[in-house]
PDB file of C-alpha atoms in Angstrom:
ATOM      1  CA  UNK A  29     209.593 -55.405  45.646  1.00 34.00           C
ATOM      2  CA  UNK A  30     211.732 -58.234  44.905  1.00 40.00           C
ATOM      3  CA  UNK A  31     209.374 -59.846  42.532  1.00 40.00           C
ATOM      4  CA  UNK A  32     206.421 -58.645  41.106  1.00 48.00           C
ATOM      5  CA  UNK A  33     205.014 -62.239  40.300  1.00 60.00           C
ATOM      6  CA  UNK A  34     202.560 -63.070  43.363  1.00 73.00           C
ATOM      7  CA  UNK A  35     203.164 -66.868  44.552  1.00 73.00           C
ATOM      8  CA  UNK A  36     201.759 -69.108  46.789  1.00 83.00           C
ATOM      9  CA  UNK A  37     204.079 -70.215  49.907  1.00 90.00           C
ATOM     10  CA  UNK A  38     203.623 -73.496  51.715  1.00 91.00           C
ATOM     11  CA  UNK A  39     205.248 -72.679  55.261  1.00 93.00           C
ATOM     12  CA  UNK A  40     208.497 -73.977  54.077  1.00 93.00           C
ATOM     13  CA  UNK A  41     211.135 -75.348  51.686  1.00 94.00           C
ATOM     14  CA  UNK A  42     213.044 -78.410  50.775  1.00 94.00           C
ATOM     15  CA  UNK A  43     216.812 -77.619  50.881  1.00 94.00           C
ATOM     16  CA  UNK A  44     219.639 -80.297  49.923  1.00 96.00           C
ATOM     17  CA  UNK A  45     221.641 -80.676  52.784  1.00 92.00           C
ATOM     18  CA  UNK A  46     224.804 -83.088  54.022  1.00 95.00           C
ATOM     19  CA  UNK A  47     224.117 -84.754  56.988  1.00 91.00           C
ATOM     20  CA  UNK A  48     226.641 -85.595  59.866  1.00 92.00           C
ATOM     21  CA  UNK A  49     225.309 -88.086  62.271  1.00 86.00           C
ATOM     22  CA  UNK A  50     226.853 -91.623  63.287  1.00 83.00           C
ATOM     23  CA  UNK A  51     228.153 -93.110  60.042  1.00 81.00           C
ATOM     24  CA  UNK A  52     229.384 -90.837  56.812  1.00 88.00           C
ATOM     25  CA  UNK A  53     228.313 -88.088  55.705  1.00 92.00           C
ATOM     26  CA  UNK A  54     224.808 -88.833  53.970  1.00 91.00           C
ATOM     27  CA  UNK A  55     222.902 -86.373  50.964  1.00 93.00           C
ATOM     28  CA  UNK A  56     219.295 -86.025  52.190  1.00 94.00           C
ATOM     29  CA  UNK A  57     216.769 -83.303  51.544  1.00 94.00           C
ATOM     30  CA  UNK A  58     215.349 -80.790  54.980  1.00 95.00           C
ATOM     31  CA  UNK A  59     212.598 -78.960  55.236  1.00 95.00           C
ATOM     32  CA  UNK A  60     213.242 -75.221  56.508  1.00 96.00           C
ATOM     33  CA  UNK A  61     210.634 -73.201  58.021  1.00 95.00           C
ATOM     34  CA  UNK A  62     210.200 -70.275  56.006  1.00 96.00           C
ATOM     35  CA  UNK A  63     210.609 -67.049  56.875  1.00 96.00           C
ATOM     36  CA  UNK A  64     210.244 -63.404  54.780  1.00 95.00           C
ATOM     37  CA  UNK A  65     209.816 -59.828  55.370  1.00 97.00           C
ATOM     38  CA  UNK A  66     206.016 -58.777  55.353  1.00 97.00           C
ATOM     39  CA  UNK A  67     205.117 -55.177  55.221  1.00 96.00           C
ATOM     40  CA  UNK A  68     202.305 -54.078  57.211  1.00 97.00           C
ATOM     41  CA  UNK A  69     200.841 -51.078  55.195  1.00 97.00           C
ATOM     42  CA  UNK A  70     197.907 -48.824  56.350  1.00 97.00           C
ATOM     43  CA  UNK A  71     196.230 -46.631  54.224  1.00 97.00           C
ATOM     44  CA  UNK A  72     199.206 -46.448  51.890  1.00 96.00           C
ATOM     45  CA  UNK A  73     201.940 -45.942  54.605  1.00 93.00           C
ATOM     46  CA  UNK A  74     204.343 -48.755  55.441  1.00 92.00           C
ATOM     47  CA  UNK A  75     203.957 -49.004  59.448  1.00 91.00           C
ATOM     48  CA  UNK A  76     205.808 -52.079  60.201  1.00 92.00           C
ATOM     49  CA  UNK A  77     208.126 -55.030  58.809  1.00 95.00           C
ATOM     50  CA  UNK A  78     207.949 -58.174  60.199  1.00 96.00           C
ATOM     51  CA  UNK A  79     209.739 -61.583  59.328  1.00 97.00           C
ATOM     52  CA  UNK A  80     206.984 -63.921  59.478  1.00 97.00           C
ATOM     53  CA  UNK A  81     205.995 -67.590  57.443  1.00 97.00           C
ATOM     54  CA  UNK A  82     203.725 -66.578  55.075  1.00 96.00           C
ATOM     55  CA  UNK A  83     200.981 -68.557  55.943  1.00 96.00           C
ATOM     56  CA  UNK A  84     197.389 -66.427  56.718  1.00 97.00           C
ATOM     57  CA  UNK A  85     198.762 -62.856  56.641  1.00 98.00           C
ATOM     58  CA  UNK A  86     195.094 -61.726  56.111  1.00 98.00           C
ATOM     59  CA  UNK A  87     194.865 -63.303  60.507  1.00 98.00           C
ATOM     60  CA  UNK A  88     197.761 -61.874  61.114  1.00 98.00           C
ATOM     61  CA  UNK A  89     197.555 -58.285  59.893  1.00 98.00           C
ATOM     62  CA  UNK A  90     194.128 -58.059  61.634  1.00 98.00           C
ATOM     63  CA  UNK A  91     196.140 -59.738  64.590  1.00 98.00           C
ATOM     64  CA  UNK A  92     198.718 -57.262  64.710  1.00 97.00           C
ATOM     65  CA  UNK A  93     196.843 -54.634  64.216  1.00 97.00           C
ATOM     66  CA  UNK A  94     194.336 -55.438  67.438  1.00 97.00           C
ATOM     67  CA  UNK A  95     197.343 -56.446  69.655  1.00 96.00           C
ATOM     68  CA  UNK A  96     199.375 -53.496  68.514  1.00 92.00           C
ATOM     69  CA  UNK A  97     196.393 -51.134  69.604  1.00 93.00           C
ATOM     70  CA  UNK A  98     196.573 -49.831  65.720  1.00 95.00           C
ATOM     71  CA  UNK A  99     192.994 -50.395  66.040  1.00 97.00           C
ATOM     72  CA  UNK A 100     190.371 -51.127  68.805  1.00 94.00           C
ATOM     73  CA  UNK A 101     187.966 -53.192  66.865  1.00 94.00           C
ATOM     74  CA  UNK A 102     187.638 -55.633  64.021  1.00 93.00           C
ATOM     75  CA  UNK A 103     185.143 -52.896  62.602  1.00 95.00           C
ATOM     76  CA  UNK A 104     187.887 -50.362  62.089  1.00 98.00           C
ATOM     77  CA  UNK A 105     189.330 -52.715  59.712  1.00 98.00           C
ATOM     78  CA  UNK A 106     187.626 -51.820  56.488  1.00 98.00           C
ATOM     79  CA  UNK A 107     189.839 -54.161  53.713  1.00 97.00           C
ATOM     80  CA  UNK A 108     192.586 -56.400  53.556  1.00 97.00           C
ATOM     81  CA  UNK A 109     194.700 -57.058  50.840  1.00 97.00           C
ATOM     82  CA  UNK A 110     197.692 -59.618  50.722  1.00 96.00           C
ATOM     83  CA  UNK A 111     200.283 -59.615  48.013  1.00 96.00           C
ATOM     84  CA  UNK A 112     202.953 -62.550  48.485  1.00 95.00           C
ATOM     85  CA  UNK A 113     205.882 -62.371  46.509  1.00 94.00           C
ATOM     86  CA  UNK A 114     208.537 -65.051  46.342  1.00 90.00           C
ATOM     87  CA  UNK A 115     210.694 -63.625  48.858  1.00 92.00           C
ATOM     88  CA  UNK A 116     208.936 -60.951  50.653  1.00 95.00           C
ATOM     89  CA  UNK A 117     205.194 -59.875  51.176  1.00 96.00           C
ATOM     90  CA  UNK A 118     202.909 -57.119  51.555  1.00 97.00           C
ATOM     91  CA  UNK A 119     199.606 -56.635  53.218  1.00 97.00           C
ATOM     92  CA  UNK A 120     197.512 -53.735  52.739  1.00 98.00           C
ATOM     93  CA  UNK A 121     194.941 -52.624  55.180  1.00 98.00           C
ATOM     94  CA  UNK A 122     192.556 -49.595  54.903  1.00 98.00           C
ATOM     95  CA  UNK A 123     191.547 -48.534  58.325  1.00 98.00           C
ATOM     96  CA  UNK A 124     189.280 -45.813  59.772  1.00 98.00           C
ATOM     97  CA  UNK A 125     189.901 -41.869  59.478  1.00 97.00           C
ATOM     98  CA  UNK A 126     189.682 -42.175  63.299  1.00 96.00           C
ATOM     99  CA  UNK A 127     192.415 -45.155  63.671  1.00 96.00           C
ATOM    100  CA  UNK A 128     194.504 -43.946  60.882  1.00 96.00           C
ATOM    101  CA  UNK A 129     194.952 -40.604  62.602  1.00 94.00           C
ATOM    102  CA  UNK A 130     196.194 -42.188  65.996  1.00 92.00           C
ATOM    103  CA  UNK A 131     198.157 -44.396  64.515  1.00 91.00           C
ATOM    104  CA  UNK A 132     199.795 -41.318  62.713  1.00 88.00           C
ATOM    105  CA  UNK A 133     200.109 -39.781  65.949  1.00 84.00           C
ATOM    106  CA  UNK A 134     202.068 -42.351  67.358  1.00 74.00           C
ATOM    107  CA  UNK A 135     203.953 -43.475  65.078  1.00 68.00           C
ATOM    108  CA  UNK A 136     207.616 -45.251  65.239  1.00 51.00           C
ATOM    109  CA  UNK A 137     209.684 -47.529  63.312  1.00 43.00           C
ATOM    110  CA  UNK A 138     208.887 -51.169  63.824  1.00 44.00           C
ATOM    111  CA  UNK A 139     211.828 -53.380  62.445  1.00 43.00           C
ATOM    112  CA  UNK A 140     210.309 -56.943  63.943  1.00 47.00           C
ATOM    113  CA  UNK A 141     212.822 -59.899  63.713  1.00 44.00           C
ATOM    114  CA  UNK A 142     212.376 -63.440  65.017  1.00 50.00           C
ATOM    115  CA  UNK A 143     211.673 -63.805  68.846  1.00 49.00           C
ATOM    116  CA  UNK A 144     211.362 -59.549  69.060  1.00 53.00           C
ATOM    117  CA  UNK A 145     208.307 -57.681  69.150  1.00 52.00           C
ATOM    118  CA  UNK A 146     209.689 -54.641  70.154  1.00 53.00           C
ATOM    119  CA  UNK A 147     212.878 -54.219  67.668  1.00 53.00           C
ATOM    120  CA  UNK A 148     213.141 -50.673  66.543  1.00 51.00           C
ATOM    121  CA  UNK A 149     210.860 -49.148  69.559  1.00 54.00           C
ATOM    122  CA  UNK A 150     212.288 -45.608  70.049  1.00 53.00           C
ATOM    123  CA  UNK A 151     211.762 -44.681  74.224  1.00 56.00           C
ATOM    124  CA  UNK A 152     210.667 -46.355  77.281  1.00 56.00           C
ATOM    125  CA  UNK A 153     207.354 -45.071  77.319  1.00 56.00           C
ATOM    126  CA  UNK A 154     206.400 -46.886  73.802  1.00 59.00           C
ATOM    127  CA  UNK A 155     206.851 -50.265  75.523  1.00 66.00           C
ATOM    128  CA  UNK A 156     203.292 -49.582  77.244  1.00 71.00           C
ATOM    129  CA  UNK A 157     204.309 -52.105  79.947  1.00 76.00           C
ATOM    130  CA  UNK A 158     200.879 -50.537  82.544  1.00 79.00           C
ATOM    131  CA  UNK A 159     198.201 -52.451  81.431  1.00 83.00           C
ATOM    132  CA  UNK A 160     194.701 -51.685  82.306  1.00 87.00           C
ATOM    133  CA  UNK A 161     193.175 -54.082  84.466  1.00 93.00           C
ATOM    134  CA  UNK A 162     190.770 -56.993  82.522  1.00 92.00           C
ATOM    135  CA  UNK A 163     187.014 -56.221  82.977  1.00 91.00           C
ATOM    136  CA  UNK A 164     186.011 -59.352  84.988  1.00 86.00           C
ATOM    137  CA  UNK A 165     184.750 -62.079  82.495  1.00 82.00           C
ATOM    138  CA  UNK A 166     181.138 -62.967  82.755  1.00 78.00           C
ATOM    139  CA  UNK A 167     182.011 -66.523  83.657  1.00 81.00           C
ATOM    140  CA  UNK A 168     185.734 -67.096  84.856  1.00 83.00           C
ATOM    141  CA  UNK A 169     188.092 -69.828  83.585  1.00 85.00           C
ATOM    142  CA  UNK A 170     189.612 -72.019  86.690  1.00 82.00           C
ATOM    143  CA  UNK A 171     192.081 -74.246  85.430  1.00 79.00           C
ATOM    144  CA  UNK A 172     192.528 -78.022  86.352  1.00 90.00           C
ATOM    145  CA  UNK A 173     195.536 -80.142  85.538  1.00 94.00           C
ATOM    146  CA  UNK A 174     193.161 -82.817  83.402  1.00 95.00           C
ATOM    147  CA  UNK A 175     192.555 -79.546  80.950  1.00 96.00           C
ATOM    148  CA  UNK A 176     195.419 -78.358  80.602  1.00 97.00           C
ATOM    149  CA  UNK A 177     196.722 -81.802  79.501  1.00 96.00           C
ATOM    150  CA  UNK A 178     194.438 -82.766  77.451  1.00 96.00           C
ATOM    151  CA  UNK A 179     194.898 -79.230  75.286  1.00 97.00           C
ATOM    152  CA  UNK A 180     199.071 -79.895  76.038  1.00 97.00           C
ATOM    153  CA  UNK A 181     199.013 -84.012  74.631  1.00 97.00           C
ATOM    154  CA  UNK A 182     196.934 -82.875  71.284  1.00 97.00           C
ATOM    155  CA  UNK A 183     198.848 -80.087  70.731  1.00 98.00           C
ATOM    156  CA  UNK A 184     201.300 -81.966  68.469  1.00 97.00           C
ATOM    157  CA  UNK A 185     199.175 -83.050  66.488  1.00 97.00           C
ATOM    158  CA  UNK A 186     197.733 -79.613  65.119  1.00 97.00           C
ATOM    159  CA  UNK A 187     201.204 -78.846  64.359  1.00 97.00           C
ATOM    160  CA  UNK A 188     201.571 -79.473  60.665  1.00 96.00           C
ATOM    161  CA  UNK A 189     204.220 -76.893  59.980  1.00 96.00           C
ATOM    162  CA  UNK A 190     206.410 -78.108  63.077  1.00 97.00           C
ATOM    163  CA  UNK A 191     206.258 -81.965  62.195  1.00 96.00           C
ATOM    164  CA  UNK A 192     207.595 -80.708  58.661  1.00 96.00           C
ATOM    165  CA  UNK A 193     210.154 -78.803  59.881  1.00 97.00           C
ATOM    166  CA  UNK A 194     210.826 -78.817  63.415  1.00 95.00           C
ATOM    167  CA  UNK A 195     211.423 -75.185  63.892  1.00 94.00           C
ATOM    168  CA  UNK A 196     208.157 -72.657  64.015  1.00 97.00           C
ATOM    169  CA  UNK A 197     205.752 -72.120  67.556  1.00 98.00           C
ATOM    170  CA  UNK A 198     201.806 -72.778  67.281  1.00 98.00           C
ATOM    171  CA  UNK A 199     199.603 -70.883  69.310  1.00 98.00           C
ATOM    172  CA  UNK A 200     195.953 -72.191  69.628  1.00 98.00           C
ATOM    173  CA  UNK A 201     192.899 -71.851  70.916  1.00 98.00           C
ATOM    174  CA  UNK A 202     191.103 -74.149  73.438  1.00 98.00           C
ATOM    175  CA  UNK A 203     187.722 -74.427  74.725  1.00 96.00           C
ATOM    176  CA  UNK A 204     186.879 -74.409  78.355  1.00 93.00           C
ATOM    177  CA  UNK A 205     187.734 -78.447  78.533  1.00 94.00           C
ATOM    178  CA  UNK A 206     191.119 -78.246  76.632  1.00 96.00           C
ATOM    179  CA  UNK A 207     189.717 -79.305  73.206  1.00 97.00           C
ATOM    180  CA  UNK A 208     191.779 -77.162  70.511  1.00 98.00           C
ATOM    181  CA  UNK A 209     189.747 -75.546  68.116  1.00 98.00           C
ATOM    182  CA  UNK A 210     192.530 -73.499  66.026  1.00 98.00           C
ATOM    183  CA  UNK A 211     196.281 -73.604  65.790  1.00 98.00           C
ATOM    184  CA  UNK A 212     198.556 -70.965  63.735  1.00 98.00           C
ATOM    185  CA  UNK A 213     202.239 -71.383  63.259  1.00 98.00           C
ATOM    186  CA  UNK A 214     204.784 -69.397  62.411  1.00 98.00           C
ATOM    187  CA  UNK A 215     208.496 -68.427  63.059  1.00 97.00           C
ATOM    188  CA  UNK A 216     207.857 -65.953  65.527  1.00 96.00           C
ATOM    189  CA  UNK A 217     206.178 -66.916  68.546  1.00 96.00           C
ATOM    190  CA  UNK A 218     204.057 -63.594  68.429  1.00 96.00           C
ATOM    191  CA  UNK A 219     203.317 -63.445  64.574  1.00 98.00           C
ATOM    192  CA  UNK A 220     201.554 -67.244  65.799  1.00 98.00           C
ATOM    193  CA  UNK A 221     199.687 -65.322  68.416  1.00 98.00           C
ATOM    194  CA  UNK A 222     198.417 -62.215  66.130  1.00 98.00           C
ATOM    195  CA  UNK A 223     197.758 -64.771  63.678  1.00 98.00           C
ATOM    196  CA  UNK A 224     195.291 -66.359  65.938  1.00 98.00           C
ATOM    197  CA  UNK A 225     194.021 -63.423  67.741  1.00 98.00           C
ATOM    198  CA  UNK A 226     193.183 -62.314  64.254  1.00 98.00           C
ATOM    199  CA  UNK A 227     191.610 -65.385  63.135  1.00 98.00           C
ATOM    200  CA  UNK A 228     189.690 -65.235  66.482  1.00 98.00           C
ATOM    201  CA  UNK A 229     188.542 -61.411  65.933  1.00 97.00           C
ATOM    202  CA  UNK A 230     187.208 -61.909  62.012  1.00 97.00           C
ATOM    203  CA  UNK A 231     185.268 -65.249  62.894  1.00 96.00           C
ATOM    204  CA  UNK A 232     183.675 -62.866  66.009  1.00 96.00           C
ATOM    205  CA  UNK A 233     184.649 -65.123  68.680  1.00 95.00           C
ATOM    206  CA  UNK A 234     184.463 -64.416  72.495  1.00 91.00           C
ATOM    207  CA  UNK A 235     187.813 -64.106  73.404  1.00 92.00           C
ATOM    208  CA  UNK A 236     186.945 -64.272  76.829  1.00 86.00           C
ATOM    209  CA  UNK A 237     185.472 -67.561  76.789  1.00 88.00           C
ATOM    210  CA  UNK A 238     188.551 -69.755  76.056  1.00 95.00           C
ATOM    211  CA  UNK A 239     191.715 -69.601  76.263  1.00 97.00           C
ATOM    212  CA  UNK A 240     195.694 -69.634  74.626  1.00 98.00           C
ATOM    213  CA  UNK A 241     197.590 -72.504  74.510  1.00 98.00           C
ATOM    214  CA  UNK A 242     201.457 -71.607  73.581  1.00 98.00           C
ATOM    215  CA  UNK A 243     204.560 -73.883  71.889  1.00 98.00           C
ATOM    216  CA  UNK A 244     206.757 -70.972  73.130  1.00 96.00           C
ATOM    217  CA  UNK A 245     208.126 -69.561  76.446  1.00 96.00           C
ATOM    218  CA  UNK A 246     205.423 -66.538  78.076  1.00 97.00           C
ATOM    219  CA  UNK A 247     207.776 -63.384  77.422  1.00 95.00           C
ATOM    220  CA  UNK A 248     206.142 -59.804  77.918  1.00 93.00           C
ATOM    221  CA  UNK A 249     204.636 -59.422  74.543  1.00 93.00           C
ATOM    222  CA  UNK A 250     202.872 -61.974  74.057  1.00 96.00           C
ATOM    223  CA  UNK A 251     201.208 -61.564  77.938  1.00 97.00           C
ATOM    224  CA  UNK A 252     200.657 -57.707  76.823  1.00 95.00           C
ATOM    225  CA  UNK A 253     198.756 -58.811  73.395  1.00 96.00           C
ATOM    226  CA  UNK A 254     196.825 -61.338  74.960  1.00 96.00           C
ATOM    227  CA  UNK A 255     195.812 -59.149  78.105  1.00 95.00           C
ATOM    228  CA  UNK A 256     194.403 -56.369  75.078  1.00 94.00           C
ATOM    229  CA  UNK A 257     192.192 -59.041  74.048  1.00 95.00           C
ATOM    230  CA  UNK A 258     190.455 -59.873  76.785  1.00 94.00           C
ATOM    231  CA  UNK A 259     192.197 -63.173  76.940  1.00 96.00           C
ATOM    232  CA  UNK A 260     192.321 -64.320  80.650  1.00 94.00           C
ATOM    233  CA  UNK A 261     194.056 -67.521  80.510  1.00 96.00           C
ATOM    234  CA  UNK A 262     197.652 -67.941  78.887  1.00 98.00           C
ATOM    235  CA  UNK A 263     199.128 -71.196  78.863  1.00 98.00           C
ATOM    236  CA  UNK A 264     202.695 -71.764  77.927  1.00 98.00           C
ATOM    237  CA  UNK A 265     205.006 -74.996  77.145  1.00 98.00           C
ATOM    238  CA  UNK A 266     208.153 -73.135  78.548  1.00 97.00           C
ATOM    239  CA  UNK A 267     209.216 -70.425  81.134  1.00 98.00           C
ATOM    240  CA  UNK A 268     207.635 -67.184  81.613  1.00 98.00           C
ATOM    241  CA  UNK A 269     210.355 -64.158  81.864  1.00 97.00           C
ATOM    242  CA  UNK A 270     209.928 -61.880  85.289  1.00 97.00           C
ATOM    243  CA  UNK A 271     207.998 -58.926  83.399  1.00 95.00           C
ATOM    244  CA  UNK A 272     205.966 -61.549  81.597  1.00 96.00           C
ATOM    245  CA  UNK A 273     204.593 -62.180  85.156  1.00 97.00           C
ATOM    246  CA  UNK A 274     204.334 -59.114  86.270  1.00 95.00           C
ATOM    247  CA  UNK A 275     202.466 -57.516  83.505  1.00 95.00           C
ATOM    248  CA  UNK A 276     199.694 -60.828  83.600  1.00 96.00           C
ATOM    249  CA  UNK A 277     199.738 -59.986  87.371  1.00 96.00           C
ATOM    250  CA  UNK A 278     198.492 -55.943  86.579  1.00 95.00           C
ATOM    251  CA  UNK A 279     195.891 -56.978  83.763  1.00 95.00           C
ATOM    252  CA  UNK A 280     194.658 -59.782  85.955  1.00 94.00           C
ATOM    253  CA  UNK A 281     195.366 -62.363  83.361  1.00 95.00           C
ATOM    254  CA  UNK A 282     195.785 -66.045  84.333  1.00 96.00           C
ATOM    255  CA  UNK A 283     199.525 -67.337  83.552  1.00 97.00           C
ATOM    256  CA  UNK A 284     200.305 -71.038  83.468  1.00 97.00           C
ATOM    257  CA  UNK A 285     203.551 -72.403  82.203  1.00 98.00           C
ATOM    258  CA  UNK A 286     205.750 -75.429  81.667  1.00 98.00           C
ATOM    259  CA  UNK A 287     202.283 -76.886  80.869  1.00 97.00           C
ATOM    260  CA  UNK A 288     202.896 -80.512  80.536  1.00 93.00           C
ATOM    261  CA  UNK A 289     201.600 -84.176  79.783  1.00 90.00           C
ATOM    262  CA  UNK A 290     201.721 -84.205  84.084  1.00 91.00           C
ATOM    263  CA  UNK A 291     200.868 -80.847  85.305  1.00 93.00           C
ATOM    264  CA  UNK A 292     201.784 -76.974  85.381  1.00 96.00           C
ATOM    265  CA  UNK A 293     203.355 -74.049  86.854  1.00 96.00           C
ATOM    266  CA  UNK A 294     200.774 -71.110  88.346  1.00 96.00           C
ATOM    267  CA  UNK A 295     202.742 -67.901  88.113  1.00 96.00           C
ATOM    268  CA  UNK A 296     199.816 -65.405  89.203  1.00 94.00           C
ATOM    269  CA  UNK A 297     197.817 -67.859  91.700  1.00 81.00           C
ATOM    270  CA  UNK A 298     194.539 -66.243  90.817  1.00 52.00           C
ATOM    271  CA  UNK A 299     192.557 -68.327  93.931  1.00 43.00           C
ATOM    272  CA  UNK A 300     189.691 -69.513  91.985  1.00 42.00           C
ATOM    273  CA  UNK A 301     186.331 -68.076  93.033  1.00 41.00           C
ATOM    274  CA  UNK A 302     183.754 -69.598  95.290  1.00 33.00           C
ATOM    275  CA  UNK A 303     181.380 -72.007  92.866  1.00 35.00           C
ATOM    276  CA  UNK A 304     183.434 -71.053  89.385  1.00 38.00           C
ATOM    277  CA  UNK A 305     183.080 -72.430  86.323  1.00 40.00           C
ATOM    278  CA  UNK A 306     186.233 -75.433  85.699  1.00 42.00           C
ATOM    279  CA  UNK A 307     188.258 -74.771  82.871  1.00 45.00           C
TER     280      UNK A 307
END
């Protein structure tokens, strides 16, 4: 380690800068989004490094770990430990016998950077891109343009990190009728998702009775860790990518994107059932 002194992070720093705009060049002080290497460790052995703010790394371990298929269940999780240094961190997990010996099993190099959630992936067939198919929810989420507004115009302001800053993705967590209950941010569009996903798992909520509201465009990752969750609506402010789609179309997740203040895109036109629930 860098630094054996643990510190506390606030999501970014204030850096002196020169700024060009209009008139002469002016001194001001920015706020950068923060962004360090944090070492996922299981049971003593490094699995993963990912560049991630270092905002709740205890969420997004357990996060990772769920969407990564490290482990299948919260339960398997038996302690978390987070060490934050000043310019790096590590998290230390102790997982099942059971978990710990699959994970062994299969086993790669994970390098993640910013935007990448499969850097370092050795073959093909690691990418896991044929997802089981959902098990139907016991009450189904039909989306309407007044929800997905409402969730899309409060967005912003659950965005603490991003009004400081202007450069880290939220993901968050609606209720049925677009009211957010939790936002995460970070650098990486899918350490905000883990981070939530985790938050969601350790506070034992139904994943299947909500859904995710994204900052970022819907690439394949993020549709492949939501889909493990259960999660059967996705809800993005930008584009999806073609295997984005595809891979919500196979788990029989709902993907909406370009979600704005006036409407949406449907990319898997699930027809909504006869007599469903609104979302």
């Amino acid at each position: 380690m860098d630094c054996t002194e643990l510190v506390e992070h606030s999501g970014y720093v204030a850096r002196s800068i020169v700024r060009h705009k209009d008139s002469a060049p002016q001194q001001a002080t920015d706020n950068v989004a923060e962004e360090l290497p944090v070492a996922l460790v299981y049971n003593g052995i490094s699995h993963a490094v990912m560049m991630a703010t270092p905002l709740d790394l205890e969420a997004f371990a357990v996060g990772f770990s769920l969407t990564e298929g490290i482990v299948t269940h919260n339960a398997q999780i038996h302690d978390v430990e987070v060490r934050v240094h000043r310019h790096s961190a590590e998290v230390h997990l102790r997982i099942s016998a059971h978990a710990f010996a699959a994970m062994k099993e299969r086993r790669r190099a994970l390098a993640g950077r910013t935007g990448c959630g499969v850097c370092g992936i050795e073959s093909l067939e690691l990418l896991d891109l044929q997802p089981a198919r959902m098990p139907a929810p016991a009450k189904r989420l039909v989306p309407s343009r007044e929800v997905i507004e409402r969730a899309v115009a409060a967005l912003p302001s659950h965005q603490r990190l991003m009004r400081a800053t202007g450069g880290v993705h939220a993901a968050a967590w609606c209720d049925a009728h677009g009211e957010i209950l939790h936002v995460f941010e970070d650098v990486g569009r899918h350490n905000g998702l883990d981070k939530l996903i985790g938050h969601l798992a350790m506070q034992r909520v139904a994943m299947d009775d909500g859904f995710v509201l994204l900052s970022s465009r819907a690439s394949y990752e993020l549709v492949r860790k939501a889909a493990r969750m259960n999660i059967q609506l996705l809800a993005t402010i930008s584009a999806p990518t073609s295997l984005a789609i595809r891979i919500a179309e196979q788990a029989g997740l709902h993907l909406l994107s370009f979600c704005r203040k006036d409407g949406y895109v449907d990319y898997t036109g699930a027809a909504p059932d006869a007599g469903g629930a609104a979302c």
